[in-house]
Coordinates of C-alpha atoms and ligand atoms in Angstrom, one line a residue:
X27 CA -11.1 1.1 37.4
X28 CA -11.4 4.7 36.7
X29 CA -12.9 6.5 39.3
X30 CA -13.4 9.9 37.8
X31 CA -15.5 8.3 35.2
X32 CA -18.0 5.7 36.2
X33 CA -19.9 5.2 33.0
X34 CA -16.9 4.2 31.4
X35 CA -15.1 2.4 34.4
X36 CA -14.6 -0.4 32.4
X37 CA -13.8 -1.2 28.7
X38 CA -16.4 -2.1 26.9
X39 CA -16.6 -5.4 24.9
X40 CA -17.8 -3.6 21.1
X41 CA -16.2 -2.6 18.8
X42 CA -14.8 0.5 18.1
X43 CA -16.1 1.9 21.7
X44 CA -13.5 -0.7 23.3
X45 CA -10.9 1.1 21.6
X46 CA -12.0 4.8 22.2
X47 CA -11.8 3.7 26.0
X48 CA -8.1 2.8 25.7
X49 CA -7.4 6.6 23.5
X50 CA -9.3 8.2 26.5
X51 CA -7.0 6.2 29.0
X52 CA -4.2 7.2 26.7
X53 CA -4.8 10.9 26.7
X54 CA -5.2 10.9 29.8
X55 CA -1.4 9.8 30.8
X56 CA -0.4 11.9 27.9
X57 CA -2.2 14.6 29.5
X58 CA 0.1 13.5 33.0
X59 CA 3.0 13.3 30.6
X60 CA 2.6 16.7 29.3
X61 CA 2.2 18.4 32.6
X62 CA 5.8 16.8 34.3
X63 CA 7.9 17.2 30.8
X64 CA 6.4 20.4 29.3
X65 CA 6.0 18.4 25.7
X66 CA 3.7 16.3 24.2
X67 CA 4.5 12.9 23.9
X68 CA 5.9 11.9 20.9
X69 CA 5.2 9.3 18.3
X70 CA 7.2 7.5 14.9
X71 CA 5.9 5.6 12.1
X72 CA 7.9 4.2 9.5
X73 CA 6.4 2.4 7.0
X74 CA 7.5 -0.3 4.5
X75 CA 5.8 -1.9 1.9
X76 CA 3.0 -1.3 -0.3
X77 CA -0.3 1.2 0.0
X78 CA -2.3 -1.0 2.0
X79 CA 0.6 -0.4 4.3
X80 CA 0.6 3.0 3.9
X81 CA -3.2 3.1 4.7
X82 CA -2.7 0.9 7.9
X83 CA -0.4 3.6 8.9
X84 CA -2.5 6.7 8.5
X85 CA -4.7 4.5 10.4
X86 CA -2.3 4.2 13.5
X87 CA -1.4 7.6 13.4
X88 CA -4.8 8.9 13.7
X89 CA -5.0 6.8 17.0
X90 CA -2.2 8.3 18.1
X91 CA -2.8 11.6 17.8
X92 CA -6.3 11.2 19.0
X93 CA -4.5 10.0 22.3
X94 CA -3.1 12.9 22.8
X95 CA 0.1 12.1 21.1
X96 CA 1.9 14.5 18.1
X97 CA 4.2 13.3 15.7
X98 CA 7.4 13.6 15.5
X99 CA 9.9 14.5 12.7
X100 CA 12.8 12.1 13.8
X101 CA 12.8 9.0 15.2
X102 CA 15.8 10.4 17.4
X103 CA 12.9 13.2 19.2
X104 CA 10.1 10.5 19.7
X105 CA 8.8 7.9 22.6
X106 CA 7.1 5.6 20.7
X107 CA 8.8 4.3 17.1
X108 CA 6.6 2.3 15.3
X109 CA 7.6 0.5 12.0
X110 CA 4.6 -1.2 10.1
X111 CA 6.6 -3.7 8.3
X112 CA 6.4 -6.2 4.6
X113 CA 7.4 -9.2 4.0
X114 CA 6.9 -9.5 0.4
X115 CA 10.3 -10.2 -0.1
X116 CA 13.3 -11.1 1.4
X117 CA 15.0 -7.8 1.2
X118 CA 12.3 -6.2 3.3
X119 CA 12.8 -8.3 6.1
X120 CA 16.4 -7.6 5.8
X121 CA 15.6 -4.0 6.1
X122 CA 13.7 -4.1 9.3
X123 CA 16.2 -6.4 11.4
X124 CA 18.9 -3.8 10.2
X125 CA 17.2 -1.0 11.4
X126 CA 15.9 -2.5 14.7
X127 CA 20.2 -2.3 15.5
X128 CA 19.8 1.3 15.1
X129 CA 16.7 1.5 17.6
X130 CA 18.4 -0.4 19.8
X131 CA 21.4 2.2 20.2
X132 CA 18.5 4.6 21.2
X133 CA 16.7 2.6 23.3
X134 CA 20.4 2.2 25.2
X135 CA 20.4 6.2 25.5
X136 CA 16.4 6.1 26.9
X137 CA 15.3 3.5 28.2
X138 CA 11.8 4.6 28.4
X139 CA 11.3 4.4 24.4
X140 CA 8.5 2.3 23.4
X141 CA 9.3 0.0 20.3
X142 CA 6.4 -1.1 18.3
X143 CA 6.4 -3.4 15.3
X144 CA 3.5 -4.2 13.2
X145 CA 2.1 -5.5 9.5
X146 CA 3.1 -8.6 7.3
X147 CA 6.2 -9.6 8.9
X148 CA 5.0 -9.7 12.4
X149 CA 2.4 -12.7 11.2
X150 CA 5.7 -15.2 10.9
X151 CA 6.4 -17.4 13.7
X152 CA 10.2 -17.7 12.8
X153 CA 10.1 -13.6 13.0
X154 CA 8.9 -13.8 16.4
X155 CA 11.1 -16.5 17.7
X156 CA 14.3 -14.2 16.1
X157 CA 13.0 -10.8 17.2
X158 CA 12.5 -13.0 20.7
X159 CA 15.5 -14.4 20.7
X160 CA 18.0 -11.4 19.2
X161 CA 16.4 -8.0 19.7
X162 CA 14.1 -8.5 23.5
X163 CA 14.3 -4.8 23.4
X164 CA 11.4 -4.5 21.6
X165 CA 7.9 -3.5 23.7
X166 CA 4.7 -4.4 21.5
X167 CA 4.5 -6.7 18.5
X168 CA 0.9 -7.3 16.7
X169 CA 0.5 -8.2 12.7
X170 CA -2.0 -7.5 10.2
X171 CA -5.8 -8.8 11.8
X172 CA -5.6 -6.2 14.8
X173 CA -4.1 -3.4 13.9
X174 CA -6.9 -1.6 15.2
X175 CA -6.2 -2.7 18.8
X176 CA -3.5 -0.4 18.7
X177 CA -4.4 2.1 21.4
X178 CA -5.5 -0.9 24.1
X179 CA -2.1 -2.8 23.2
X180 CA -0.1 0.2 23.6
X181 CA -2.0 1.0 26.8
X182 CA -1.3 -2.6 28.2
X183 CA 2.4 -2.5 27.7
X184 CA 2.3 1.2 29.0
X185 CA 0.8 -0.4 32.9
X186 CA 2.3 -3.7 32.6
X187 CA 5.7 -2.8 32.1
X188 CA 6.8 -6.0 30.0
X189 CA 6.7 -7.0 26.6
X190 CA 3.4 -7.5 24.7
X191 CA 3.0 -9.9 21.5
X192 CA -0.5 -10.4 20.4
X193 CA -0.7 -11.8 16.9
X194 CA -4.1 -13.4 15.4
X195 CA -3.6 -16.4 13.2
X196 CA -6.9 -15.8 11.3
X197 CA -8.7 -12.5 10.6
X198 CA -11.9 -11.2 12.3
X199 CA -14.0 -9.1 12.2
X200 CA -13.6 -5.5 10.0
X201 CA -13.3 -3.0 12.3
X202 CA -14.1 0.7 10.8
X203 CA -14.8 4.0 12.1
X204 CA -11.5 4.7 13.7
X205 CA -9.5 8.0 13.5
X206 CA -7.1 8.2 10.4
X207 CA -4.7 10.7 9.6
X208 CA -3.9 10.9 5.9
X209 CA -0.5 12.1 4.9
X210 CA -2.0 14.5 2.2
X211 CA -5.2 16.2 2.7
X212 CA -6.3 16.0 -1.0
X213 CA -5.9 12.5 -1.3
X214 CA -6.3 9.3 0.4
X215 CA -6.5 5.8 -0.4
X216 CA -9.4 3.8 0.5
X217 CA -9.4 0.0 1.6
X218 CA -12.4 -1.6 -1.0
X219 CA -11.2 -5.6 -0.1
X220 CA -8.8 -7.2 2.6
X221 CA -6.5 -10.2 2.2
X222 CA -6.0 -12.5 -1.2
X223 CA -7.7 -15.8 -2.4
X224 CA -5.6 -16.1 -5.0
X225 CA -2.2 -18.2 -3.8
X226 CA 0.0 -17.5 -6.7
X227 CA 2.8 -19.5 -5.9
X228 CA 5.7 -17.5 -5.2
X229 CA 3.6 -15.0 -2.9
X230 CA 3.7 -14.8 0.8
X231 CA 0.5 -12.4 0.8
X232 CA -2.3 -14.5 1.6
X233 CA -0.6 -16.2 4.3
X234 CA -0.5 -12.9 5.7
X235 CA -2.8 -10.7 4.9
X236 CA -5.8 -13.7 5.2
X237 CA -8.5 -14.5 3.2
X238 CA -10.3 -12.0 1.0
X239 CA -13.3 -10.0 2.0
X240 CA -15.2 -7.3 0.7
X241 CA -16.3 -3.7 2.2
X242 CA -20.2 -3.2 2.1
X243 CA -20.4 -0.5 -0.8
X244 CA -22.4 1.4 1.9
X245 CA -19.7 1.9 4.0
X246 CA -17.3 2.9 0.9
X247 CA -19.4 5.5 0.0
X248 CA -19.4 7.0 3.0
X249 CA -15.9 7.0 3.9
X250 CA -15.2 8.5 0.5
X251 CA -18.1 11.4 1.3
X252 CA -16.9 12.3 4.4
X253 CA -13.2 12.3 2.9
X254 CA -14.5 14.9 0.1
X255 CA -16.2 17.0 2.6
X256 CA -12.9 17.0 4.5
X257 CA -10.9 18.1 1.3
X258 CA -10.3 15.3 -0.8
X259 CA -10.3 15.7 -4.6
X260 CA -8.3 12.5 -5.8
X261 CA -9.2 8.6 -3.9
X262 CA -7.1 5.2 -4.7
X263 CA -9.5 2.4 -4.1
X264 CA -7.0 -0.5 -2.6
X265 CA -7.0 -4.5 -2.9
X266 CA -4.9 -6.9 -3.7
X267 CA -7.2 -7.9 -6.4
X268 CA -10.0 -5.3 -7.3
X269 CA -11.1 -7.3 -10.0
X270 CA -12.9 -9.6 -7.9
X271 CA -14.8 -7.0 -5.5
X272 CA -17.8 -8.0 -4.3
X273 CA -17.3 -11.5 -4.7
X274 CA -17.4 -12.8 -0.8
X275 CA -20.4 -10.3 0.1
X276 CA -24.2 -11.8 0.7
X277 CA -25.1 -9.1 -1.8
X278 CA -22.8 -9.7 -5.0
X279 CA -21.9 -6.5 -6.7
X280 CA -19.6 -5.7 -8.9
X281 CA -16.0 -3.8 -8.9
X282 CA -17.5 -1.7 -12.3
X283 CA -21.1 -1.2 -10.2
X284 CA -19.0 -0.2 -7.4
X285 CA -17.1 2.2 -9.7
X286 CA -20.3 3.6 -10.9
X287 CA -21.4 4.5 -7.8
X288 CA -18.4 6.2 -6.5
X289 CA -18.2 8.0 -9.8
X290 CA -21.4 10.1 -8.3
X291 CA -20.1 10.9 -5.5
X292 CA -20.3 14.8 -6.0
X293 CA -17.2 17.0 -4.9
X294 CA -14.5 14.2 -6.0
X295 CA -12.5 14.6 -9.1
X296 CA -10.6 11.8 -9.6
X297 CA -10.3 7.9 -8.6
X298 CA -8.2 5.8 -9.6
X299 CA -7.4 1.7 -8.1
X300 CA -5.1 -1.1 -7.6
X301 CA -4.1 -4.0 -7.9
X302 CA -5.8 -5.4 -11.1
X303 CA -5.6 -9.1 -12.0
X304 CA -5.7 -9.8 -15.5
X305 CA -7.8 -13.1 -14.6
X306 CA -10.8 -10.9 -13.1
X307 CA -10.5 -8.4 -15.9
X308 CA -14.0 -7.9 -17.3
X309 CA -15.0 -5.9 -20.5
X310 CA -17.6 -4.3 -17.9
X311 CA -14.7 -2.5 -16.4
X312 CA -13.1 -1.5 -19.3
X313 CA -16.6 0.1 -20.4
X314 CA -16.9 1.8 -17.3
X315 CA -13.3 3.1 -17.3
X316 CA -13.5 4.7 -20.8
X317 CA -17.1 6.0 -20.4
X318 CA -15.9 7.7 -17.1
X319 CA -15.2 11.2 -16.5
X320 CA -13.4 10.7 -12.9
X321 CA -11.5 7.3 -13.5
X322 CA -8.2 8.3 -14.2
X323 CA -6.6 7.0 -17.7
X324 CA -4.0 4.7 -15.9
X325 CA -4.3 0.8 -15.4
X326 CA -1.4 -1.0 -12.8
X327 CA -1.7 -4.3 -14.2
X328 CA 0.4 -7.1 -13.2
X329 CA 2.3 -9.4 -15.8
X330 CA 4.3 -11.1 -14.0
X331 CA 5.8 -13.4 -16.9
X332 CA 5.0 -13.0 -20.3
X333 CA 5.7 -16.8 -20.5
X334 CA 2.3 -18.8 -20.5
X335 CA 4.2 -21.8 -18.9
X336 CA 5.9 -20.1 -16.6
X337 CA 2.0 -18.2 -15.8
X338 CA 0.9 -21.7 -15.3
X339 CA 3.3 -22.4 -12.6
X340 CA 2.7 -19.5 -10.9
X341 CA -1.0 -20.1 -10.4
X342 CA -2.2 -16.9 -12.4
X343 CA -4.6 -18.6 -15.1
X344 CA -4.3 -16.5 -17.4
X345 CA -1.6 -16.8 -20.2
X346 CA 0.3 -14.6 -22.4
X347 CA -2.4 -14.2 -25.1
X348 CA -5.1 -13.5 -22.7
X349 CA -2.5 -10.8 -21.3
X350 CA -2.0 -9.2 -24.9
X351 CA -5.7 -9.1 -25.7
X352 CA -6.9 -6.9 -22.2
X353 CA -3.6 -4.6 -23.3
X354 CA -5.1 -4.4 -26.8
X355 CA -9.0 -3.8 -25.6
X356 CA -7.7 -1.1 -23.3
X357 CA -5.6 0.8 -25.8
X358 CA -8.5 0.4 -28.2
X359 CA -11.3 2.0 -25.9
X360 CA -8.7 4.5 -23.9
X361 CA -6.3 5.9 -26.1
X362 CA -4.3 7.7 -23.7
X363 CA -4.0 4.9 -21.1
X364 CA -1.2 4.7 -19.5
X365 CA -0.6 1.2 -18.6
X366 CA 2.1 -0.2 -15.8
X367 CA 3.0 -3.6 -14.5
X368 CA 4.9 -5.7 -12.2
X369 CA 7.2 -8.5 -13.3
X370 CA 9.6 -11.0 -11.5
X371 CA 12.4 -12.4 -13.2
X372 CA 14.3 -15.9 -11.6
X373 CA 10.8 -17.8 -10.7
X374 CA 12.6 -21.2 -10.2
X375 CA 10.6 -23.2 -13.3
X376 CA 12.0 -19.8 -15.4
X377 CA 14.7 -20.3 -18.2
X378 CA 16.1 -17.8 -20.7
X379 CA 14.0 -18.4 -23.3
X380 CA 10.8 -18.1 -20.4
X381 CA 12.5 -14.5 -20.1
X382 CA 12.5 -13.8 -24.1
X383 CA 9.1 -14.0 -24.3
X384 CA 8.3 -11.7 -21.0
X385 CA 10.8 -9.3 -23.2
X386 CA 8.4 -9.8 -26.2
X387 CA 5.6 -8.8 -24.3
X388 CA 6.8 -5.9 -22.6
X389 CA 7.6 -4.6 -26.4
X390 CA 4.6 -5.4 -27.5
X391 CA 2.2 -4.2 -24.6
X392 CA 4.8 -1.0 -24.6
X393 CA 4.4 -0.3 -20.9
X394 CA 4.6 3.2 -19.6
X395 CA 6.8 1.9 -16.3
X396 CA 6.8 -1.4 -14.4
X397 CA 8.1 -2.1 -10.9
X398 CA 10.6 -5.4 -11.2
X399 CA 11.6 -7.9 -9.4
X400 CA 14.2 -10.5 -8.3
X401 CA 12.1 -13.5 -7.3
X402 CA 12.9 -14.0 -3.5
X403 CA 12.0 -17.4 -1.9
X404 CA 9.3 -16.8 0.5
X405 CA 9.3 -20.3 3.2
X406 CA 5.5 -21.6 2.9
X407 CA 4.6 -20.7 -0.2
X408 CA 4.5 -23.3 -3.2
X409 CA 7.3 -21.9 -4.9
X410 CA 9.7 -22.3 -2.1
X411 CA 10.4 -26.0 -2.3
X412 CA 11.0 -26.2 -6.1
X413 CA 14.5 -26.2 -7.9
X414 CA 15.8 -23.5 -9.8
X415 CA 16.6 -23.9 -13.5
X416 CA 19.0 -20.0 -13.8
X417 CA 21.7 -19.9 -12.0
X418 CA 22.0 -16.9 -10.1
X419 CA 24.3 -15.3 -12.4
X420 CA 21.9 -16.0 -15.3
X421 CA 19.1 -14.5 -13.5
X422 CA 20.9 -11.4 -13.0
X423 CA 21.6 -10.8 -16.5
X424 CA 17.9 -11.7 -17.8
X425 CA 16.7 -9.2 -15.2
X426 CA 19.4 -6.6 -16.6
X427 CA 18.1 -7.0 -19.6
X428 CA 13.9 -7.2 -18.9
X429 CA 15.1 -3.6 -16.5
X430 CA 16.7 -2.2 -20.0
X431 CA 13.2 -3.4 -22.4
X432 CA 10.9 -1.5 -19.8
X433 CA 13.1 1.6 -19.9
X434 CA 13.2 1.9 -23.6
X435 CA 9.1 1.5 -24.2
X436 CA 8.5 3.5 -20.9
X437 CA 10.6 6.6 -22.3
X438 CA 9.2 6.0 -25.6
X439 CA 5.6 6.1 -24.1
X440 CA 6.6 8.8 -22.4
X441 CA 7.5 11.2 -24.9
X442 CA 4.1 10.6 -26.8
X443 CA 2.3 13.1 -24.5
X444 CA 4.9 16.1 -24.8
X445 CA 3.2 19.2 -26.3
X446 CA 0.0 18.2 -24.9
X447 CA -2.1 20.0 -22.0
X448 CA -3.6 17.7 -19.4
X449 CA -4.8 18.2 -15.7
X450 CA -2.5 17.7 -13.6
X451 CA -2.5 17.3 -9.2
X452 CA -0.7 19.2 -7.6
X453 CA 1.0 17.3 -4.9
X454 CA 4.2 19.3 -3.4
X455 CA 6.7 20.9 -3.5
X456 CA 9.7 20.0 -5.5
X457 CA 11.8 18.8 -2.9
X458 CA 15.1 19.6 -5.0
X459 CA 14.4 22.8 -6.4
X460 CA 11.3 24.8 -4.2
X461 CA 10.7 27.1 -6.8
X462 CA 9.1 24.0 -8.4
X463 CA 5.9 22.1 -8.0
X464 CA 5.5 18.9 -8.5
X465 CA 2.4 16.8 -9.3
X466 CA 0.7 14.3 -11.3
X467 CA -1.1 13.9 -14.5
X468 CA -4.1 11.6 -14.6
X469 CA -1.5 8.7 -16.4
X470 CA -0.2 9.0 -13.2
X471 CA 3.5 10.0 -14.5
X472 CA 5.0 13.1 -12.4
X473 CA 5.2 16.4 -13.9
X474 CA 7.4 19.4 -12.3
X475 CA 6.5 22.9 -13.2
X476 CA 6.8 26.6 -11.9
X477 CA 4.4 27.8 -9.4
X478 CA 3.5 28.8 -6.2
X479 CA 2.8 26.7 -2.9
X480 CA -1.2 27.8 -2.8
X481 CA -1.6 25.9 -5.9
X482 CA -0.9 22.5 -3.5
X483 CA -3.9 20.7 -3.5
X484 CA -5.3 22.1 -7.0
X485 CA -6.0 20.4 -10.1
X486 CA -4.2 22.7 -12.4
X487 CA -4.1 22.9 -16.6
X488 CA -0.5 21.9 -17.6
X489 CA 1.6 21.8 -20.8
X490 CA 3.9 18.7 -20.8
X491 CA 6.6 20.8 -22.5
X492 CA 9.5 18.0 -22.5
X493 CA 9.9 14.8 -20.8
X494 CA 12.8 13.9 -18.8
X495 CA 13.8 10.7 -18.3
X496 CA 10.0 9.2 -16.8
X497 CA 8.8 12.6 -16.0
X498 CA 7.8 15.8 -17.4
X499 CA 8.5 19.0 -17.2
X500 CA 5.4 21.7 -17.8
X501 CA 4.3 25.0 -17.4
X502 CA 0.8 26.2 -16.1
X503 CA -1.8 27.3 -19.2
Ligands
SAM630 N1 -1.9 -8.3 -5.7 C1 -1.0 -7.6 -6.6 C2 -1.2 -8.3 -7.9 O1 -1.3 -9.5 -8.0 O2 -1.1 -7.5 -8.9 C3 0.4 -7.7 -6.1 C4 0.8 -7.3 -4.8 S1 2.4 -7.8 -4.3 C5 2.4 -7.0 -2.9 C6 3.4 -6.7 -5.4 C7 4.3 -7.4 -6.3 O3 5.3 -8.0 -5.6 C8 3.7 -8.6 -7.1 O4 2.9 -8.1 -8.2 C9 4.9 -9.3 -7.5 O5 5.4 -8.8 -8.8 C10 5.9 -9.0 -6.4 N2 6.2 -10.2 -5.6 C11 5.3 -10.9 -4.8 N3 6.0 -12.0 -4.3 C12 7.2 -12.0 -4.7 C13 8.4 -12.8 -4.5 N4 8.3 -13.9 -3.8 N5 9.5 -12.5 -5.1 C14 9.6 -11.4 -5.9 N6 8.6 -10.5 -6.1 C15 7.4 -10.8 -5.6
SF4_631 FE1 0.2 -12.1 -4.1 FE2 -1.1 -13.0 -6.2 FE3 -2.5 -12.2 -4.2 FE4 -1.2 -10.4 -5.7 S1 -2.9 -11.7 -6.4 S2 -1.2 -10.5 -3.5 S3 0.6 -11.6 -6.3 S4 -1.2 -13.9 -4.2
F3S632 FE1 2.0 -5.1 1.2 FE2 4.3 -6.1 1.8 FE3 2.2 -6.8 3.1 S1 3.7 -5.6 -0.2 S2 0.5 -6.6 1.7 S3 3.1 -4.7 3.1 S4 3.9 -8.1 2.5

């Protein structure tokens, strides 16, 4: 009970007010804190993964700081370390559990460290029963559903003392109108969807991220006004699949409708989204995007294969053709698209004549960069009981060699823009040379340039003098 405040002695059972109780109860002991160390408390986010990670984590940190917490620029100087963690691939998992040796060398040195982990991984029993059994050290664990308990779990394992795990199987309900704290005041992603429907086979995401659901387009609007009232020129709408927006809503709408509206949304300059999925790809969208003057001229859309078989196995329906023909409609209506992808070499159905024809595609799509991958084995999914047909050896060499196709058309993609002038973001500074800026143009590739600090923030007129491996360099007009 709190006696100093009787209207609010006990938390209340709606959402958000629950959790504005528990940041009240928190800034008070930080207040307490404060007055016995002379210091604010302190607090540590590290984040892995991809943007709707990142997102998750401006998310925590605004609950922090609205508890009266500030952050802190080591892990070594905080209280609380929090890592918001990915599971996407086996590597990432690796990561964590290495670093959580580290942490426990400084919880050994203060014992009154909290250490939080969060995000994809956390929603894996046999992660729990290891971080259980081999690292006890750690003081709150929660996953993906309720990351917006964090200030009532935090203040639970504060009083109680003893470890906290609180993981949800399913998702709930969407909880919005929490604090945030974005990591650049001029842009900021926006969640549009939660969770996948779309099981491809080798993918561990919709086992942990739950089923898909829609924001009202309502509520997007707003969240993107009050963000450009607060500053923000440039937004990235995020889902796993944007392409199907709308879809699980008593309403149905559109992702293009919902593109229209945000497009009048005065104040913001630019918007751009991801992930696509070539299966949900409409001509709608592609009419929107070239008719727009905000959308930026940039599509991430993931290949995966360029092998139809190996497409089919992977649950994407859609095959290499279909593929082709979106990257030929696009190129069509928006000249100057800039077009990026994501591919995984070594699915276990994959042979290396599968992996020729992902190499013919990526010459013939000519993609401006793509992120790839190693397929890792992810325990649950489809994929994971099947028999590989490359040996490992083979599979290295087929991804050496799809790593080596991508380079070649992204440089020569690259150098088509040099001489022109486009708007370009700026986003920092250069963090190797800080007479340099640093931002991006609406293709999303990074230009560097001479300039001075004010211009952070600005959309600036930039000549794309030469490009440098898969950047530019420019100079302001
Ligand atoms: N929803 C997005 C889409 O379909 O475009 C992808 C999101 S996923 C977080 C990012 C990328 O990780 C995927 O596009 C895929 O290339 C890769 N990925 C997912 N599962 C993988 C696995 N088991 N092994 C290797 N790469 C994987
Ligand atoms: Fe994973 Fe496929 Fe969903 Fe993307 S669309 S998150 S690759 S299941
Ligand atoms: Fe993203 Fe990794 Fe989760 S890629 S959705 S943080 S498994």
């Amino acid at each position: 009970m709190d006696e100093r405040d009787p209207v609010i002695s006990s938390p209340p059972g709606k959402e958000p007010e629950r959790q504005y109780y528990f940041i009240n109860k928190l800034m008070q002991r930080n207040a307490a804190f404060f007055e016995k160390n002379k210091r604010r408390s302190r607090f540590f986010i590290q984040t892995f993964g991809c943007q709707m990670n990142e997102r998750d984590s401006e998310k925590m940190a605004g609950v922090f700081i609205k508890s009266g917490f500030e952050s802190s620029g080591s892990e070594e100087e905080a209280d609380v370390i929090l890592y918001n963690t990915c599971t996407v691939r086996d590597n990432a998992d690796q990561r964590v559990y290495g670093r959580l040796g580290v942490l426990k060398g400084l919880k050994d040195k203060n014992p009154d460290l909290l250490i939080c982990l969060s995000g994809c991984m956390m929603q894996e029993s046999s992660v729990i029963e290891k971080i259980k059994k081999s690292y006890p050290f750690v003081d709150l664990i929660f996953g993906t559903h309720n990351i917006y308990k964090l200030a009532e779990l935090l203040y639970e394992r504060i009083e109680s003392g003893s470890q906290i795990i609180d993981i949800w199987e399913h998702e709930k309900e969407i909880v919005e109108e929490l604090p945030s704290k974005r990591k650049y005041p001029f842009k900021s992603g926006v969640n549009i969807m939660y969770g996948c429907n779309n099981f491809c086979s080798y993918c561990i995401v919709p086992y942990v991220r739950g089923r898909e659901r829609s924001r009202e387009i309502k509520d997007i609007i707003r969240e993107i006004e009050a963000l450009v009232s607060d500053g923000v020129k440039e937004v990235m709408l995020l889902g796993q699949n944007v392409n199907s927006y709308g879809k699980t809503l008593p309403d149905k709408v559109t992702f293009p409708e919902l593109l229209r509206e945000i497009e009048r949304i005065e104040g913001l300059k630019r918007i751009r989204f991801m992930s696509s999925h070539p299966k949900d790809l409409s001509d709608e969208l592609i009419n929107v995007m070239a008719s727009s003057e905000k959308i930026c001229s940039h599509l991430h859309l993931a290949l995966q294969s360029g092998s139809s078989s190996v497409l089919k196995d992977m649950n994407r329906h859609y095959t290499k053709e279909d593929y082709l023909l979106i990257v030929k409609k696009l190129r069509e209506r928006i000249p100057d698209i800039a077009i990026t992808t994501d591919i995984i070499v070594g699915y276990p159905t994959e042979t290396a004549e599968d992996v020729e024809d992902t190499v013919s595609v990526i010459k013939e799509a000519g993609f401006d960069g793509a992120f790839t991958f190693i397929y890792s084995k992810r325990t649950g999914t489809p994929a994971a009981a099947l028999e590989f047909r490359m040996s490992e050896e083979e599979i290295h060499k087929c991804f050496d060699r799809v790593l080596k196709t991508v380079q070649e058309t992204a440089k020569k993609r690259i150098s088509l823009l040099v001489g022109r002038t486009l708007p370009v973001l700026i986003e920092s500074v250069n963090e190797k040379d800080p007479a340099m800026l640093t931002g991006r143009i609406p293709q999303n590739t990074v230009v560097h340039l001479r300039g001075d600090s004010s211009l952070i923030g600005e959309i600036v007129n930039v000549r794309l003098d030469r490009a440098e491996g898969f950047y530019y360099i420019g100079s302001l007009t």
